[in-house]
């Protein structure tokens, strides 16, 4: 693991700590007894068969669904306190941009919410304009979402997620709806952003190769009820290039994960 | 054959440009030509078969009314215009505010929606005399009738619009810890605007109907009053001219709403 990420945050606490967390929807147990510690600055990918609770896990961490039992802490705080302090940000599968706002105005949205109520909003080192530049959208600040391609919209959504400089970035299949070339490009860009910001990332995907390419650790979930099957350390060097996918080590990891998936 | 194929296949940029402007010209020319042809048929038919003027006046008779009776038409146009416009604003405003109340409280919706449906089922012609009895022969009754006729379509559309927000947008708002009023102003209200404008386009034409129906029941001035008066006096050219002014008013309001929509909704 790249130690510099940990140091940049200057925090020794755990980024996300789940302790016997369960999520229930009525009688249905979506997640059962999840216990995990995610170190600050780590990049985790979450993989598993569909319906195993990958998305539910992100929703649990982001205070969108409450745990039925057990606890979830983010940097030592409750999920609610972390949400109010904007310690984490969420990127959805669909970019979820407001169609009447320009790209720049969409990125500025988190800064506007709560401002009139006198809530202190953490402002990142980068301005919304600089964030759009970081995701490669310089010059498209005034474009409306319908004027942008799917990949561009998702990049605006990532810039919006970064605007409050979150210490934890939750991503729910953000590139799932994109074509392969756009996806490769955004994967590389995401690794750059991760390196530059030093944020912790939890990334849900249904692509084995994406999970290996991005993650330092792959969290494999199994279904009925959703629970941890295994955490696989991906010991591949950083920074990563597309050519990494053609190496035998990469393919060994992929094969191992495929095997695990088949057992689920 | 090969020559004609080459001629068809050839689309130099210049040709394409002139083709585009030609098709745009045709778009205007076809309906305009049809209208002119219909007017000519009307004119010729009336003159050819010697139809009495009081049964069906010729277009030229109606034009003559516009020339000779223009002050009379205008004197009756303004009250109807003001009533329609006032009814449009009051009816739509009420519908928007009640839609907001419905979306914020299930209880309010359950209490008042059936009543709104019931009021909507009463034919406007049946309720108009009641309103004239209540509000008297002045402008108020007409404004209320125009407002009432606008109210229901806008209410239904606005409720749908305010509920049209995607669940993910609401999750985003929750993650940003947005308050109820922030969700309303920044997400719900803007997403409802396309729905609101389709309702306003309906209202732009119906409010004129409301005002005219109100004037039928009892009024001394207004396009509705003029329609009744000219009918009873067999002044058919004046009746036709009044009908054209009425539809002109509807078209004006409709076009105004359409322009406002184009300016506001750019997504």
mmCIF file of C-alpha atoms in Angstrom, chain B residues 109-238:
data_model
loop_
_atom_site.group_PDB
_atom_site.id
_atom_site.type_symbol
_atom_site.label_atom_id
_atom_site.label_comp_id
_atom_site.label_asym_id
_atom_site.label_seq_id
_atom_site.Cartn_x
_atom_site.Cartn_y
_atom_site.Cartn_z
ATOM 1 C CA UNK B 109 -54.361 16.082 -0.356
ATOM 2 C CA UNK B 110 -56.717 13.463 0.994
ATOM 3 C CA UNK B 111 -59.004 16.149 2.415
ATOM 4 C CA UNK B 112 -59.200 18.447 -0.592
ATOM 5 C CA UNK B 113 -58.457 16.475 -3.761
ATOM 6 C CA UNK B 114 -61.918 14.854 -3.985
ATOM 7 C CA UNK B 115 -63.483 18.317 -3.584
ATOM 8 C CA UNK B 116 -61.288 19.674 -6.374
ATOM 9 C CA UNK B 117 -62.370 16.776 -8.595
ATOM 10 C CA UNK B 118 -66.016 17.410 -7.733
ATOM 11 C CA UNK B 119 -65.772 21.117 -8.604
ATOM 12 C CA UNK B 120 -64.096 20.175 -11.870
ATOM 13 C CA UNK B 121 -66.965 17.855 -12.814
ATOM 14 C CA UNK B 122 -69.557 20.668 -12.628
ATOM 15 C CA UNK B 123 -69.949 22.033 -16.167
ATOM 16 C CA UNK B 124 -68.697 25.602 -16.316
ATOM 17 C CA UNK B 125 -72.013 26.649 -17.919
ATOM 18 C CA UNK B 126 -73.864 25.331 -14.876
ATOM 19 C CA UNK B 127 -71.683 26.983 -12.288
ATOM 20 C CA UNK B 128 -71.354 30.342 -14.090
ATOM 21 C CA UNK B 129 -74.901 31.606 -13.218
ATOM 22 C CA UNK B 130 -74.300 30.722 -9.560
ATOM 23 C CA UNK B 131 -71.096 32.745 -9.554
ATOM 24 C CA UNK B 132 -72.783 35.687 -11.281
ATOM 25 C CA UNK B 133 -75.502 35.552 -8.582
ATOM 26 C CA UNK B 134 -72.862 35.599 -5.876
ATOM 27 C CA UNK B 135 -70.486 38.199 -7.301
ATOM 28 C CA UNK B 136 -72.910 40.374 -9.237
ATOM 29 C CA UNK B 137 -72.775 41.620 -12.818
ATOM 30 C CA UNK B 138 -69.334 43.257 -12.521
ATOM 31 C CA UNK B 139 -65.946 41.926 -13.591
ATOM 32 C CA UNK B 140 -65.405 39.820 -10.459
ATOM 33 C CA UNK B 141 -67.713 36.987 -11.477
ATOM 34 C CA UNK B 142 -65.988 36.694 -14.877
ATOM 35 C CA UNK B 143 -62.554 36.648 -13.298
ATOM 36 C CA UNK B 144 -63.683 33.911 -10.906
ATOM 37 C CA UNK B 145 -65.117 31.820 -13.745
ATOM 38 C CA UNK B 146 -61.942 32.244 -15.816
ATOM 39 C CA UNK B 147 -59.852 31.316 -12.763
ATOM 40 C CA UNK B 148 -61.985 28.266 -12.049
ATOM 41 C CA UNK B 149 -61.665 26.902 -15.582
ATOM 42 C CA UNK B 150 -57.832 27.230 -15.398
ATOM 43 C CA UNK B 151 -57.548 25.739 -11.971
ATOM 44 C CA UNK B 152 -57.910 21.990 -12.338
ATOM 45 C CA UNK B 153 -55.541 21.134 -15.212
ATOM 46 C CA UNK B 154 -52.828 23.194 -13.562
ATOM 47 C CA UNK B 155 -53.410 21.566 -10.181
ATOM 48 C CA UNK B 156 -53.107 18.047 -11.602
ATOM 49 C CA UNK B 157 -50.039 18.848 -13.721
ATOM 50 C CA UNK B 158 -48.284 20.749 -10.951
ATOM 51 C CA UNK B 159 -48.767 17.894 -8.481
ATOM 52 C CA UNK B 160 -47.308 15.497 -11.040
ATOM 53 C CA UNK B 161 -44.454 17.881 -11.748
ATOM 54 C CA UNK B 162 -43.533 18.293 -8.100
ATOM 55 C CA UNK B 163 -43.549 14.513 -7.713
ATOM 56 C CA UNK B 164 -41.477 13.941 -10.846
ATOM 57 C CA UNK B 165 -38.152 14.255 -9.009
ATOM 58 C CA UNK B 166 -35.998 11.141 -9.408
ATOM 59 C CA UNK B 167 -35.439 9.108 -6.230
ATOM 60 C CA UNK B 168 -31.692 9.479 -6.745
ATOM 61 C CA UNK B 169 -31.923 13.271 -6.765
ATOM 62 C CA UNK B 170 -33.668 13.002 -3.403
ATOM 63 C CA UNK B 171 -30.927 10.684 -2.118
ATOM 64 C CA UNK B 172 -28.355 13.205 -3.277
ATOM 65 C CA UNK B 173 -30.235 15.879 -1.336
ATOM 66 C CA UNK B 174 -30.245 13.649 1.737
ATOM 67 C CA UNK B 175 -26.519 13.006 1.519
ATOM 68 C CA UNK B 176 -26.008 16.772 1.335
ATOM 69 C CA UNK B 177 -28.298 17.070 4.403
ATOM 70 C CA UNK B 178 -30.606 19.428 2.486
ATOM 71 C CA UNK B 179 -33.569 20.867 4.358
ATOM 72 C CA UNK B 180 -37.141 20.438 3.118
ATOM 73 C CA UNK B 181 -37.204 23.979 1.770
ATOM 74 C CA UNK B 182 -33.888 23.520 -0.037
ATOM 75 C CA UNK B 183 -35.204 20.347 -1.663
ATOM 76 C CA UNK B 184 -38.265 22.304 -2.710
ATOM 77 C CA UNK B 185 -36.554 25.375 -4.154
ATOM 78 C CA UNK B 186 -33.501 23.718 -5.658
ATOM 79 C CA UNK B 187 -34.936 20.419 -6.884
ATOM 80 C CA UNK B 188 -38.722 20.021 -6.795
ATOM 81 C CA UNK B 189 -39.807 23.392 -8.133
ATOM 82 C CA UNK B 190 -37.442 23.490 -11.134
ATOM 83 C CA UNK B 191 -38.307 19.896 -12.078
ATOM 84 C CA UNK B 192 -42.006 20.785 -12.055
ATOM 85 C CA UNK B 193 -41.647 23.671 -14.525
ATOM 86 C CA UNK B 194 -42.035 21.651 -17.773
ATOM 87 C CA UNK B 195 -45.258 20.155 -16.359
ATOM 88 C CA UNK B 196 -46.436 23.586 -15.226
ATOM 89 C CA UNK B 197 -45.926 25.070 -18.667
ATOM 90 C CA UNK B 198 -47.946 22.381 -20.425
ATOM 91 C CA UNK B 199 -50.779 23.229 -18.025
ATOM 92 C CA UNK B 200 -50.339 26.974 -18.575
ATOM 93 C CA UNK B 201 -50.695 26.451 -22.324
ATOM 94 C CA UNK B 202 -54.068 24.813 -21.733
ATOM 95 C CA UNK B 203 -55.033 27.596 -19.334
ATOM 96 C CA UNK B 204 -54.034 30.317 -21.815
ATOM 97 C CA UNK B 205 -56.907 29.327 -24.089
ATOM 98 C CA UNK B 206 -59.457 28.143 -21.532
ATOM 99 C CA UNK B 207 -59.316 31.334 -19.448
ATOM 100 C CA UNK B 208 -60.710 33.253 -22.447
ATOM 101 C CA UNK B 209 -63.563 30.733 -22.700
ATOM 102 C CA UNK B 210 -64.258 31.259 -18.992
ATOM 103 C CA UNK B 211 -64.399 35.033 -19.323
ATOM 104 C CA UNK B 212 -66.703 34.872 -22.368
ATOM 105 C CA UNK B 213 -69.056 32.361 -20.732
ATOM 106 C CA UNK B 214 -69.228 34.678 -17.722
ATOM 107 C CA UNK B 215 -70.144 37.582 -19.983
ATOM 108 C CA UNK B 216 -72.913 35.572 -21.624
ATOM 109 C CA UNK B 217 -74.686 35.188 -18.302
ATOM 110 C CA UNK B 218 -74.835 38.875 -17.605
ATOM 111 C CA UNK B 219 -72.673 41.725 -18.805
ATOM 112 C CA UNK B 220 -72.975 45.026 -20.660
ATOM 113 C CA UNK B 221 -69.474 44.991 -22.107
ATOM 114 C CA UNK B 222 -66.999 42.348 -23.202
ATOM 115 C CA UNK B 223 -66.645 40.039 -26.193
ATOM 116 C CA UNK B 224 -69.171 37.612 -24.673
ATOM 117 C CA UNK B 225 -71.762 40.365 -24.333
ATOM 118 C CA UNK B 226 -71.073 41.503 -27.882
ATOM 119 C CA UNK B 227 -71.527 37.938 -29.182
ATOM 120 C CA UNK B 228 -74.962 37.703 -27.517
ATOM 121 C CA UNK B 229 -75.992 41.175 -28.660
ATOM 122 C CA UNK B 230 -74.944 40.782 -32.275
ATOM 123 C CA UNK B 231 -76.600 37.341 -32.465
ATOM 124 C CA UNK B 232 -79.945 38.667 -31.231
ATOM 125 C CA UNK B 233 -79.771 41.634 -33.589
ATOM 126 C CA UNK B 234 -78.808 39.469 -36.590
ATOM 127 C CA UNK B 235 -75.619 41.478 -37.027
ATOM 128 C CA UNK B 236 -73.761 38.448 -38.279
ATOM 129 C CA UNK B 237 -70.683 40.205 -39.705
ATOM 130 C CA UNK B 238 -70.146 41.800 -36.267
#
